[in-house]
Amino acid sequence: MAAGLGFKTFQTGEVLLSSDVNGYLMQGVLVFASAAARDAAITSPQEGQCCYLKDTDAVQTYSGSAWVGFDDSNAIQNSIVDAKGDIVTATANDTPSRLAVGTSGSVLVSDSAAATGLNYIPTLFAGKNAFINSNFGVWQRGTSVSVLAGATATYTSDRFALTTQANQASTVSRQTTSDTTNLPTIQYCARVQRNSGQTGTGSMIFGQSLETSNSLRFAGQTVTLSFYARAGSNYSPTSSALSANIYTGTGTDQSRVAASYTGDAQALTTSVTLTTSWQRFTISGSIGATATELAVIFISTMTGTASTNDYYEVTGVQIENGSTATTFQTATGTIQGELAACQRYYTRINAGSVYTFFCNGNAYNTTVATCILPLPVTLRVSATSIDTSGTASHYRLINGSTSTACSVVPALDQAATQSVALNFTVASGLTTGQAINAGANNTASAYIGVNAEL
Amino acid sequence: MIKINEYENSNGEAMVLIIDEANDKAESMTKAEYDRRQEQVAQSTPIDTEDE
């Protein structure tokens, strides 16, 4: 077969030479209905000759001995992938390989130990979860908090509050999850328990309200709430139901556990059936575009008289942008980060030992000393209250070698975001202006809590 | 028994000290904060019955 000459536009009257026929006209792709039709028409094919077969949509060329397809056996074939999300990678030089898609929400990272050099891993980065202390690792108020019947938004584990109704005296306590299969990364949970013998029925409300600055990123977005929960053996709600909700509001920094939001909306709601084994529950939905505050609210509707194990346990509470519940991670990713995040709302200085010093100051008059307590973390707003033990004699004032027990529990004098000034009162004996240390008085139970919660 | 004592801080602001002897707890705050909380409790209807 002659060598091709390329492309030429013939002019009217031009002489068609044999070289033109061999160099131009014989170089084209000939079209046949099938290979049989081609073989009938071309009985002496030439090396390099091309044809197109309509029945198989195949382009073939003659190698000098046979018609062969253009398909390159070294090219990546369709059959290498099997399912949606598969990607083509390699296990070695010139060795392509299939990598199946990872679980929803996972991310692809390089991994030299993996055969393909790639691996899908859970998304554990901090910041995706807006709820603070969502694995119930921080309990500044104690690891077992009693909540009175008919109490509104009593803070328990840090950032989580409980509202009870009449005859629903309750306890919120830290428990180990005791499960390394279903929630292996989470050590603790909160047990929300109606105390045995309590007769109050109806809703117990447990949840966390986000301040506005942490809520705005969800406005107008699809979000996913996920959490782990299980029931005690005497959990009393009908059908062992627990209602999980995301409420939104249009106000600023309100507590949804205490009262309805301004512009209250129930953005997400689901009723799940608890068992005595851990389960993970997820719900996705949209948040209104005008939402400026958001809360997760768990509602357990108690029935009858509480038995010994009338409780549910919850942990791994996560809200994130998107419609997929990714692997649980705390808001900050570290226990020290979680503690600091909690201390932005509440800080408790526990005596721990019997004569711990809390703060220093000077005598305001003969019975009152004002002492300044620096805070480890700047509060979100100036402190709104302080709480202490209810026993005045748990506290004392020290000047030199003189120690005097307080006659009134410490009380707030001035509030700021980085410190508070406290009044310590004794019956008598101070000299105005004298230096004073304030501390615990032979008890490890003394404490000073500084509150800036929602 | 819960005792509520009113006092003034060093700026002359009205303050409230609440002592819950039965539960060995005490809390102090401005009178304005105390009133806000009382109002919040009075108006508290956090969950509609349809959610229950």
Coordinates of C-alpha atoms in Angstrom, one line a residue:
Chain A
M1 CA 0.0 0.0 0.0
A2 CA 1.4 3.3 -1.0
A3 CA 2.3 6.0 1.5
G4 CA -0.4 8.5 2.2
L5 CA 0.0 12.1 0.9
G6 CA -2.4 13.8 3.3
F7 CA -5.4 15.8 2.3
K8 CA -6.1 17.6 -1.0
T9 CA -9.0 19.6 -2.5
F10 CA -9.3 18.8 -6.1
Q11 CA -10.2 21.6 -8.5
T12 CA -12.7 21.4 -11.4
G13 CA -11.0 20.0 -14.5
E14 CA -8.0 18.8 -12.6
V15 CA -6.4 15.5 -13.8
L16 CA -6.7 12.7 -11.3
L17 CA -3.4 10.9 -11.4
S18 CA -2.7 7.4 -10.2
S19 CA -0.5 8.8 -7.5
D20 CA -3.4 11.0 -6.3
V21 CA -5.7 7.9 -6.1
N22 CA -3.0 5.9 -4.2
G23 CA -1.9 8.7 -2.0
Y24 CA -5.3 10.3 -1.2
L25 CA -8.3 8.3 -2.1
M26 CA -7.0 4.9 -1.0
Q27 CA -6.0 6.3 2.4
G28 CA -9.6 6.8 3.8
V29 CA -11.5 4.7 6.2
L30 CA -13.8 2.3 4.4
V31 CA -17.2 1.6 5.9
F32 CA -18.7 -1.9 5.8
A33 CA -21.8 -3.5 7.3
S34 CA -19.7 -6.2 8.9
A35 CA -16.4 -7.9 8.9
A36 CA -17.9 -10.5 6.4
A37 CA -18.9 -7.7 4.0
R38 CA -15.5 -6.1 4.3
D39 CA -13.6 -9.4 3.6
A40 CA -15.8 -9.9 0.6
A41 CA -15.0 -6.5 -0.7
I42 CA -11.3 -6.4 0.2
T43 CA -9.8 -9.7 -0.8
S44 CA -6.2 -8.4 -0.6
P45 CA -6.0 -6.0 2.3
Q46 CA -2.9 -3.9 2.6
E47 CA -0.9 -3.2 5.7
G48 CA -2.1 0.0 7.3
Q49 CA -5.5 -0.1 5.6
C50 CA -8.4 1.0 7.9
C51 CA -12.0 0.1 8.0
Y52 CA -15.1 0.8 10.1
L53 CA -17.6 -2.0 10.9
K54 CA -21.1 -0.7 11.5
D55 CA -22.5 -3.8 13.3
T56 CA -19.9 -3.5 16.1
D57 CA -19.0 0.1 15.8
A58 CA -15.3 -1.0 15.6
V59 CA -12.5 0.6 13.8
Q60 CA -9.9 -1.9 12.6
T61 CA -6.6 -1.7 10.8
Y62 CA -4.8 -4.3 8.8
S63 CA -1.5 -5.3 10.4
G64 CA -0.2 -7.1 7.3
S65 CA -1.5 -10.4 8.4
A66 CA -4.9 -9.7 10.1
W67 CA -7.5 -7.1 10.8
V68 CA -7.0 -5.9 14.4
G69 CA -8.8 -3.5 16.7
F70 CA -7.5 -0.2 17.9
D71 CA -8.2 -1.2 21.5
D72 CA -5.1 -1.1 23.6
S73 CA -4.9 -4.1 26.0
N74 CA -2.7 -1.9 28.3
A75 CA -5.4 0.8 28.6
I76 CA -7.6 0.8 31.8
Q77 CA -10.7 -1.2 31.0
N78 CA -14.2 -0.5 32.1
S79 CA -14.3 -3.8 34.1
I80 CA -11.8 -2.4 36.6
V81 CA -14.6 -0.5 38.4
D82 CA -17.5 -2.3 40.0
A83 CA -19.6 0.3 41.9
K84 CA -20.5 3.9 42.4
G85 CA -17.6 5.8 44.0
D86 CA -14.9 3.4 42.9
I87 CA -11.7 5.1 41.9
V88 CA -8.8 3.8 39.9
T89 CA -5.4 3.9 41.6
A90 CA -2.3 1.7 41.4
T91 CA -0.6 -0.9 43.4
A92 CA 2.7 -0.6 41.6
N93 CA 4.3 0.7 38.4
D94 CA 2.0 -0.1 35.4
T95 CA -0.4 -1.9 37.8
P96 CA -3.8 -0.1 38.0
S97 CA -6.2 -1.2 40.8
R98 CA -9.7 -0.5 42.1
L99 CA -10.3 1.3 45.4
A100 CA -13.8 1.0 46.7
V101 CA -15.4 4.2 48.0
G102 CA -15.2 4.7 51.8
T103 CA -18.0 5.0 54.3
S104 CA -20.1 8.1 54.0
G105 CA -18.3 11.1 55.4
S106 CA -14.8 9.6 55.4
V107 CA -11.9 11.3 53.7
L108 CA -9.2 9.9 51.4
V109 CA -5.6 10.2 52.6
S110 CA -2.3 8.8 51.4
D111 CA -1.2 5.7 53.3
S112 CA 2.0 4.0 52.3
A113 CA 1.0 0.8 54.2
A114 CA -2.1 0.3 52.1
A115 CA -1.8 -1.7 48.9
T116 CA -3.0 1.2 46.7
G117 CA -1.2 3.9 48.7
L118 CA -4.5 5.4 49.7
N119 CA -7.0 4.9 52.5
Y120 CA -10.3 6.2 53.6
I121 CA -10.4 7.3 57.2
P122 CA -13.0 8.8 59.5
T123 CA -13.3 12.6 59.6
L124 CA -12.0 13.2 63.1
F125 CA -11.0 16.8 62.7
A126 CA -12.1 19.2 65.5
G127 CA -14.6 21.9 64.9
K128 CA -17.2 20.1 62.9
N129 CA -19.3 19.4 66.1
A130 CA -20.7 22.5 67.7
F131 CA -21.8 20.9 71.0
I132 CA -19.3 21.4 73.8
N133 CA -18.6 18.5 76.2
S134 CA -20.6 16.2 74.0
N135 CA -18.8 13.1 75.3
F136 CA -19.5 14.1 78.9
G137 CA -15.9 14.3 79.9
V138 CA -16.2 17.5 82.0
W139 CA -18.2 17.6 85.2
Q140 CA -17.0 20.7 87.1
R141 CA -20.2 20.6 89.3
G142 CA -19.4 17.0 90.3
T143 CA -19.9 13.7 88.6
S144 CA -23.3 13.2 90.2
V145 CA -25.6 16.2 90.2
S146 CA -28.9 16.2 92.0
V147 CA -31.7 18.1 90.3
L148 CA -34.7 19.2 92.4
A149 CA -38.3 18.4 91.3
G150 CA -39.8 21.3 89.4
A151 CA -36.4 22.8 88.6
T152 CA -35.8 24.9 85.6
A153 CA -32.5 24.4 83.7
T154 CA -30.3 23.0 86.4
Y155 CA -26.8 22.7 84.9
T156 CA -25.4 19.2 85.4
S157 CA -22.5 17.9 83.3
D158 CA -20.9 21.0 81.8
R159 CA -23.0 22.8 79.2
F160 CA -25.9 20.4 79.7
A161 CA -29.0 21.3 81.8
L162 CA -32.0 19.5 83.0
T163 CA -35.5 20.8 83.5
T164 CA -37.9 18.7 85.7
Q165 CA -41.5 18.8 86.6
A166 CA -43.2 18.3 90.0
N167 CA -42.2 15.1 91.8
Q168 CA -39.4 14.5 89.3
A169 CA -36.4 14.8 91.6
S170 CA -33.6 13.5 89.4
T171 CA -29.9 12.8 89.2
V172 CA -27.6 13.3 86.3
S173 CA -24.4 11.4 86.7
R174 CA -21.3 10.4 84.8
Q175 CA -21.1 6.7 83.8
T176 CA -18.6 4.8 81.8
T177 CA -20.0 3.6 78.5
S178 CA -18.6 0.2 79.0
D179 CA -18.7 -0.5 75.3
T180 CA -15.7 -0.7 73.1
T181 CA -17.6 -2.1 70.1
N182 CA -20.4 0.4 69.3
L183 CA -18.8 3.5 70.5
P184 CA -15.1 2.8 71.1
T185 CA -13.9 6.4 71.2
I186 CA -16.2 7.6 73.9
Q187 CA -15.4 6.8 77.6
Y188 CA -18.2 8.5 79.4
C189 CA -21.9 9.2 79.1
A190 CA -24.5 11.1 81.0
R191 CA -27.2 9.1 82.9
V192 CA -30.4 11.1 83.2
Q193 CA -32.4 9.4 86.0
R194 CA -35.7 10.1 87.6
N195 CA -35.0 9.1 91.2
S196 CA -36.5 5.9 92.5
G197 CA -40.0 6.4 94.0
Q198 CA -40.6 9.7 92.2
T199 CA -44.1 10.0 90.8
G200 CA -43.9 13.0 88.5
T201 CA -44.9 12.1 85.0
G202 CA -44.5 14.0 81.8
S203 CA -41.5 15.6 80.1
M204 CA -38.0 15.8 81.5
I205 CA -36.0 18.1 79.3
F206 CA -32.2 17.6 78.9
G207 CA -30.1 19.5 76.5
Q208 CA -27.5 22.0 75.5
S209 CA -28.2 25.5 74.1
L210 CA -25.6 27.0 71.8
E211 CA -24.8 30.6 72.0
T212 CA -25.5 32.7 68.9
S213 CA -21.9 32.9 67.8
N214 CA -21.8 29.1 67.6
S215 CA -25.2 28.8 66.0
L216 CA -24.9 31.1 63.0
R217 CA -23.0 28.6 60.8
F218 CA -26.0 26.4 60.7
A219 CA -28.5 29.0 59.5
G220 CA -30.0 28.1 56.2
Q221 CA -28.0 24.9 56.1
T222 CA -28.7 21.2 56.1
V223 CA -27.5 19.7 59.4
T224 CA -27.2 16.3 60.9
L225 CA -27.7 15.5 64.6
S226 CA -26.3 12.2 65.9
F227 CA -26.0 10.7 69.3
Y228 CA -25.7 7.4 71.1
A229 CA -28.3 6.3 73.7
R230 CA -29.5 3.4 75.7
A231 CA -32.1 2.8 78.4
G232 CA -32.0 1.6 82.0
S233 CA -33.9 -1.6 82.7
N234 CA -36.8 0.4 84.2
Y235 CA -36.9 3.3 81.8
S236 CA -40.6 4.3 82.0
P237 CA -41.6 6.2 78.9
T238 CA -44.1 4.4 76.7
S239 CA -42.3 2.2 74.2
S240 CA -39.0 3.2 75.7
A241 CA -39.2 6.4 73.6
L242 CA -36.8 9.3 73.7
S243 CA -37.6 12.4 71.7
A244 CA -34.5 14.1 70.2
N245 CA -35.0 17.6 68.8
I246 CA -33.1 20.5 67.4
Y247 CA -34.8 23.8 68.3
T248 CA -33.9 27.1 66.8
G249 CA -34.7 30.7 67.7
T250 CA -34.1 34.2 66.4
G251 CA -33.0 35.7 69.7
T252 CA -29.5 36.0 71.2
D253 CA -27.9 33.6 73.6
Q254 CA -31.0 32.2 75.2
S255 CA -31.4 28.9 77.0
R256 CA -33.9 26.6 75.3
V257 CA -33.8 24.2 78.3
A258 CA -35.1 27.0 80.5
A259 CA -37.8 28.4 78.2
S260 CA -38.9 28.6 74.6
Y261 CA -36.8 30.7 72.3
T262 CA -37.8 34.0 70.8
G263 CA -39.0 32.8 67.3
D264 CA -39.1 29.2 68.6
A265 CA -39.0 26.5 65.9
Q266 CA -38.6 22.8 66.1
A267 CA -36.3 22.3 63.2
L268 CA -35.6 18.6 63.6
T269 CA -37.4 16.0 65.6
T270 CA -37.4 12.2 65.9
S271 CA -38.6 9.7 68.4
V272 CA -36.3 6.8 68.9
T273 CA -36.8 3.5 70.7
L274 CA -34.2 2.8 73.2
T275 CA -33.0 -0.6 74.3
T276 CA -30.5 -1.5 77.0
S277 CA -27.8 -1.6 74.4
W278 CA -26.1 1.3 72.8
Q279 CA -27.4 2.5 69.5
R280 CA -26.4 5.4 67.4
F281 CA -29.3 7.6 66.1
T282 CA -29.1 10.2 63.3
I283 CA -31.5 12.8 61.9
S284 CA -30.9 15.3 59.2
G285 CA -32.8 18.3 58.1
S286 CA -32.7 22.0 57.3
I287 CA -32.2 24.9 59.6
G288 CA -34.1 28.1 58.9
A289 CA -32.2 30.9 57.2
T290 CA -33.0 33.4 60.0
A291 CA -32.0 31.1 62.9
T292 CA -29.6 32.8 65.3
E293 CA -29.6 30.2 68.1
L294 CA -29.9 26.4 68.3
A295 CA -30.2 23.7 70.9
V296 CA -30.4 20.0 71.2
I297 CA -33.3 18.9 73.4
F298 CA -33.9 15.4 74.6
I299 CA -37.4 14.8 76.0
S300 CA -38.2 11.7 78.1
T301 CA -41.9 11.5 79.0
M302 CA -41.9 9.6 82.2
T303 CA -44.8 7.4 83.3
G304 CA -45.9 5.8 86.6
T305 CA -43.6 5.7 89.6
A306 CA -39.9 5.5 89.1
S307 CA -38.2 2.2 89.8
T308 CA -34.5 1.8 90.5
N309 CA -33.3 2.1 86.9
D310 CA -35.7 4.6 85.4
Y311 CA -33.1 6.3 83.3
Y312 CA -31.5 6.7 79.9
E313 CA -27.9 7.3 79.0
V314 CA -26.7 9.5 76.2
T315 CA -23.3 10.5 74.8
G316 CA -21.6 11.4 71.5
V317 CA -24.0 14.2 70.8
Q318 CA -23.0 15.8 67.6
I319 CA -24.3 18.4 65.2
E320 CA -22.6 19.1 62.0
N321 CA -23.2 20.7 58.6
G322 CA -24.3 18.3 55.9
S323 CA -26.6 15.3 55.6
T324 CA -24.2 12.7 56.8
A325 CA -23.4 11.7 60.4
T326 CA -19.7 11.4 60.4
T327 CA -17.5 9.7 63.0
F328 CA -18.0 11.4 66.4
Q329 CA -15.5 14.0 67.5
T330 CA -15.7 16.5 70.3
A331 CA -15.9 20.2 69.5
T332 CA -12.2 20.9 70.3
G333 CA -10.7 17.5 69.8
T334 CA -8.9 17.4 73.2
I335 CA -9.9 17.0 76.8
Q336 CA -8.0 20.2 77.7
G337 CA -9.8 22.0 74.9
E338 CA -13.1 20.8 76.1
L339 CA -12.4 21.9 79.7
A340 CA -11.4 25.4 78.5
A341 CA -14.5 25.6 76.3
C342 CA -16.6 24.7 79.3
Q343 CA -14.9 27.2 81.5
R344 CA -15.9 30.0 79.2
Y345 CA -19.4 29.4 80.6
Y346 CA -18.7 28.2 84.1
T347 CA -15.6 27.7 86.3
R348 CA -15.5 26.0 89.6
I349 CA -12.5 26.2 91.9
N350 CA -12.7 23.2 94.2
A351 CA -10.8 23.1 97.4
G352 CA -9.7 19.6 96.9
S353 CA -7.7 19.7 100.1
V354 CA -8.7 21.1 103.5
Y355 CA -6.9 24.4 103.6
T356 CA -6.7 25.4 100.0
F357 CA -6.4 29.2 99.3
F358 CA -8.9 30.6 96.8
C359 CA -8.0 34.2 96.4
N360 CA -6.4 37.3 98.0
G361 CA -7.6 40.8 98.9
N362 CA -8.0 43.2 101.7
A363 CA -10.4 44.1 104.5
Y364 CA -13.1 46.4 103.4
N365 CA -14.1 47.1 107.0
T366 CA -14.0 45.2 110.2
T367 CA -16.2 42.3 109.1
V368 CA -15.9 42.1 105.3
A369 CA -12.9 41.4 103.1
T370 CA -13.0 41.8 99.3
C371 CA -10.9 39.3 97.5
I372 CA -10.2 38.9 93.8
L373 CA -10.5 35.5 92.1
P374 CA -8.7 35.5 88.7
L375 CA -10.3 33.1 86.3
P376 CA -8.5 30.5 84.2
V377 CA -10.5 31.2 81.0
T378 CA -12.1 34.5 80.0
L379 CA -15.9 34.1 80.4
R380 CA -18.2 34.7 77.4
V381 CA -19.8 37.6 79.4
S382 CA -19.2 39.0 82.8
A383 CA -20.1 36.5 85.5
T384 CA -23.8 36.5 86.3
S385 CA -23.6 34.7 89.6
I386 CA -21.3 32.7 91.9
D387 CA -22.2 29.6 93.7
T388 CA -20.6 28.1 96.8
S389 CA -21.3 25.5 99.4
G390 CA -24.1 26.5 101.7
T391 CA -22.0 26.4 104.9
A392 CA -20.3 29.7 105.9
S393 CA -17.7 27.9 108.1
H394 CA -16.4 26.1 105.1
Y395 CA -14.5 29.3 104.4
R396 CA -12.0 31.3 106.3
L397 CA -9.9 34.5 106.2
I398 CA -6.2 34.5 107.0
N399 CA -4.1 37.5 108.0
G400 CA -0.6 36.5 109.2
S401 CA -1.1 33.7 111.7
T402 CA -4.7 34.6 112.4
S403 CA -7.4 32.5 110.8
T404 CA -11.0 33.4 111.2
A405 CA -14.0 31.3 110.0
C406 CA -16.5 33.1 107.9
S407 CA -19.9 33.8 109.3
V408 CA -21.6 34.2 105.9
V409 CA -21.0 32.2 102.7
P410 CA -18.9 34.1 100.1
A411 CA -21.0 36.4 98.0
L412 CA -20.5 38.2 94.7
D413 CA -19.3 41.8 94.8
Q414 CA -18.1 42.7 91.3
A415 CA -18.3 40.6 88.2
A416 CA -16.1 40.7 85.1
T417 CA -15.0 38.3 82.4
Q418 CA -11.5 37.6 83.7
S419 CA -12.0 37.8 87.4
V420 CA -14.6 38.3 90.1
A421 CA -14.5 40.1 93.4
L422 CA -16.0 38.2 96.3
N423 CA -17.0 39.4 99.7
F424 CA -16.0 37.1 102.6
T425 CA -17.7 38.0 105.9
V426 CA -16.6 37.3 109.5
A427 CA -18.2 38.2 112.8
S428 CA -15.5 40.7 113.7
G429 CA -11.8 41.4 114.0
L430 CA -10.7 42.7 110.6
T431 CA -8.8 46.0 110.2
T432 CA -9.7 48.0 107.2
G433 CA -7.1 47.7 104.5
Q434 CA -5.2 44.8 105.9
A435 CA -4.1 42.0 103.5
I436 CA -6.3 39.0 103.5
N437 CA -6.1 35.5 102.1
A438 CA -9.4 33.6 101.6
G439 CA -9.6 29.8 101.6
A440 CA -11.1 26.6 102.7
N441 CA -11.6 26.1 106.4
N442 CA -10.6 22.5 107.2
T443 CA -12.8 21.0 104.5
A444 CA -12.2 19.8 101.0
S445 CA -15.9 20.4 100.2
A446 CA -15.5 24.2 99.9
Y447 CA -15.7 25.6 96.4
I448 CA -16.4 28.7 94.4
G449 CA -18.2 28.5 91.1
V450 CA -18.4 31.4 88.7
N451 CA -21.3 31.3 86.3
A452 CA -21.7 32.8 82.9
E453 CA -24.1 30.2 81.4
L454 CA -26.9 31.0 79.0
Chain B
M1 CA -35.0 25.7 103.9
I2 CA -34.0 28.4 101.4
K3 CA -32.9 31.8 102.8
I4 CA -32.8 34.9 100.5
N5 CA -30.7 37.8 101.8
E6 CA -30.4 41.1 100.0
Y7 CA -27.2 43.2 100.3
E8 CA -25.4 45.9 98.4
N9 CA -22.1 45.5 96.7
S10 CA -19.2 48.0 96.9
N11 CA -20.8 50.0 94.1
G12 CA -24.1 50.2 95.9
E13 CA -25.9 47.8 93.5
A14 CA -28.7 45.6 94.9
M15 CA -27.5 42.0 95.3
V16 CA -29.2 38.8 96.3
L17 CA -27.7 35.9 98.3
I18 CA -29.6 32.6 98.2
I19 CA -28.7 29.9 100.7
D20 CA -30.2 26.4 100.3
E21 CA -29.3 24.9 103.6
A22 CA -30.9 21.6 102.9
N23 CA -28.7 21.0 99.9
D24 CA -25.7 22.9 101.2
K25 CA -25.6 25.3 98.3
A26 CA -25.5 29.1 98.0
E27 CA -25.6 31.5 95.1
S28 CA -25.3 35.2 94.8
M29 CA -26.0 37.6 92.0
T30 CA -27.3 41.0 91.2
K31 CA -30.9 41.7 92.0
A32 CA -31.5 42.3 88.3
E33 CA -30.2 38.8 87.5
Y34 CA -32.3 37.3 90.2
D35 CA -35.4 39.0 88.9
R36 CA -34.6 37.9 85.3
R37 CA -34.4 34.3 86.5
Q38 CA -37.6 34.5 88.4
E39 CA -39.4 35.9 85.4
Q40 CA -37.9 33.1 83.2
V41 CA -39.1 30.4 85.6
A42 CA -42.6 32.0 85.7
Q43 CA -42.8 32.0 81.9
S44 CA -41.2 28.7 81.4
T45 CA -43.1 26.6 78.9
P46 CA -40.1 25.0 77.2
I47 CA -41.8 22.2 75.4
D48 CA -45.3 22.1 74.0
T49 CA -47.5 19.2 75.0
E50 CA -47.5 18.0 71.3
D51 CA -43.9 17.1 71.7
E52 CA -44.4 14.8 74.6

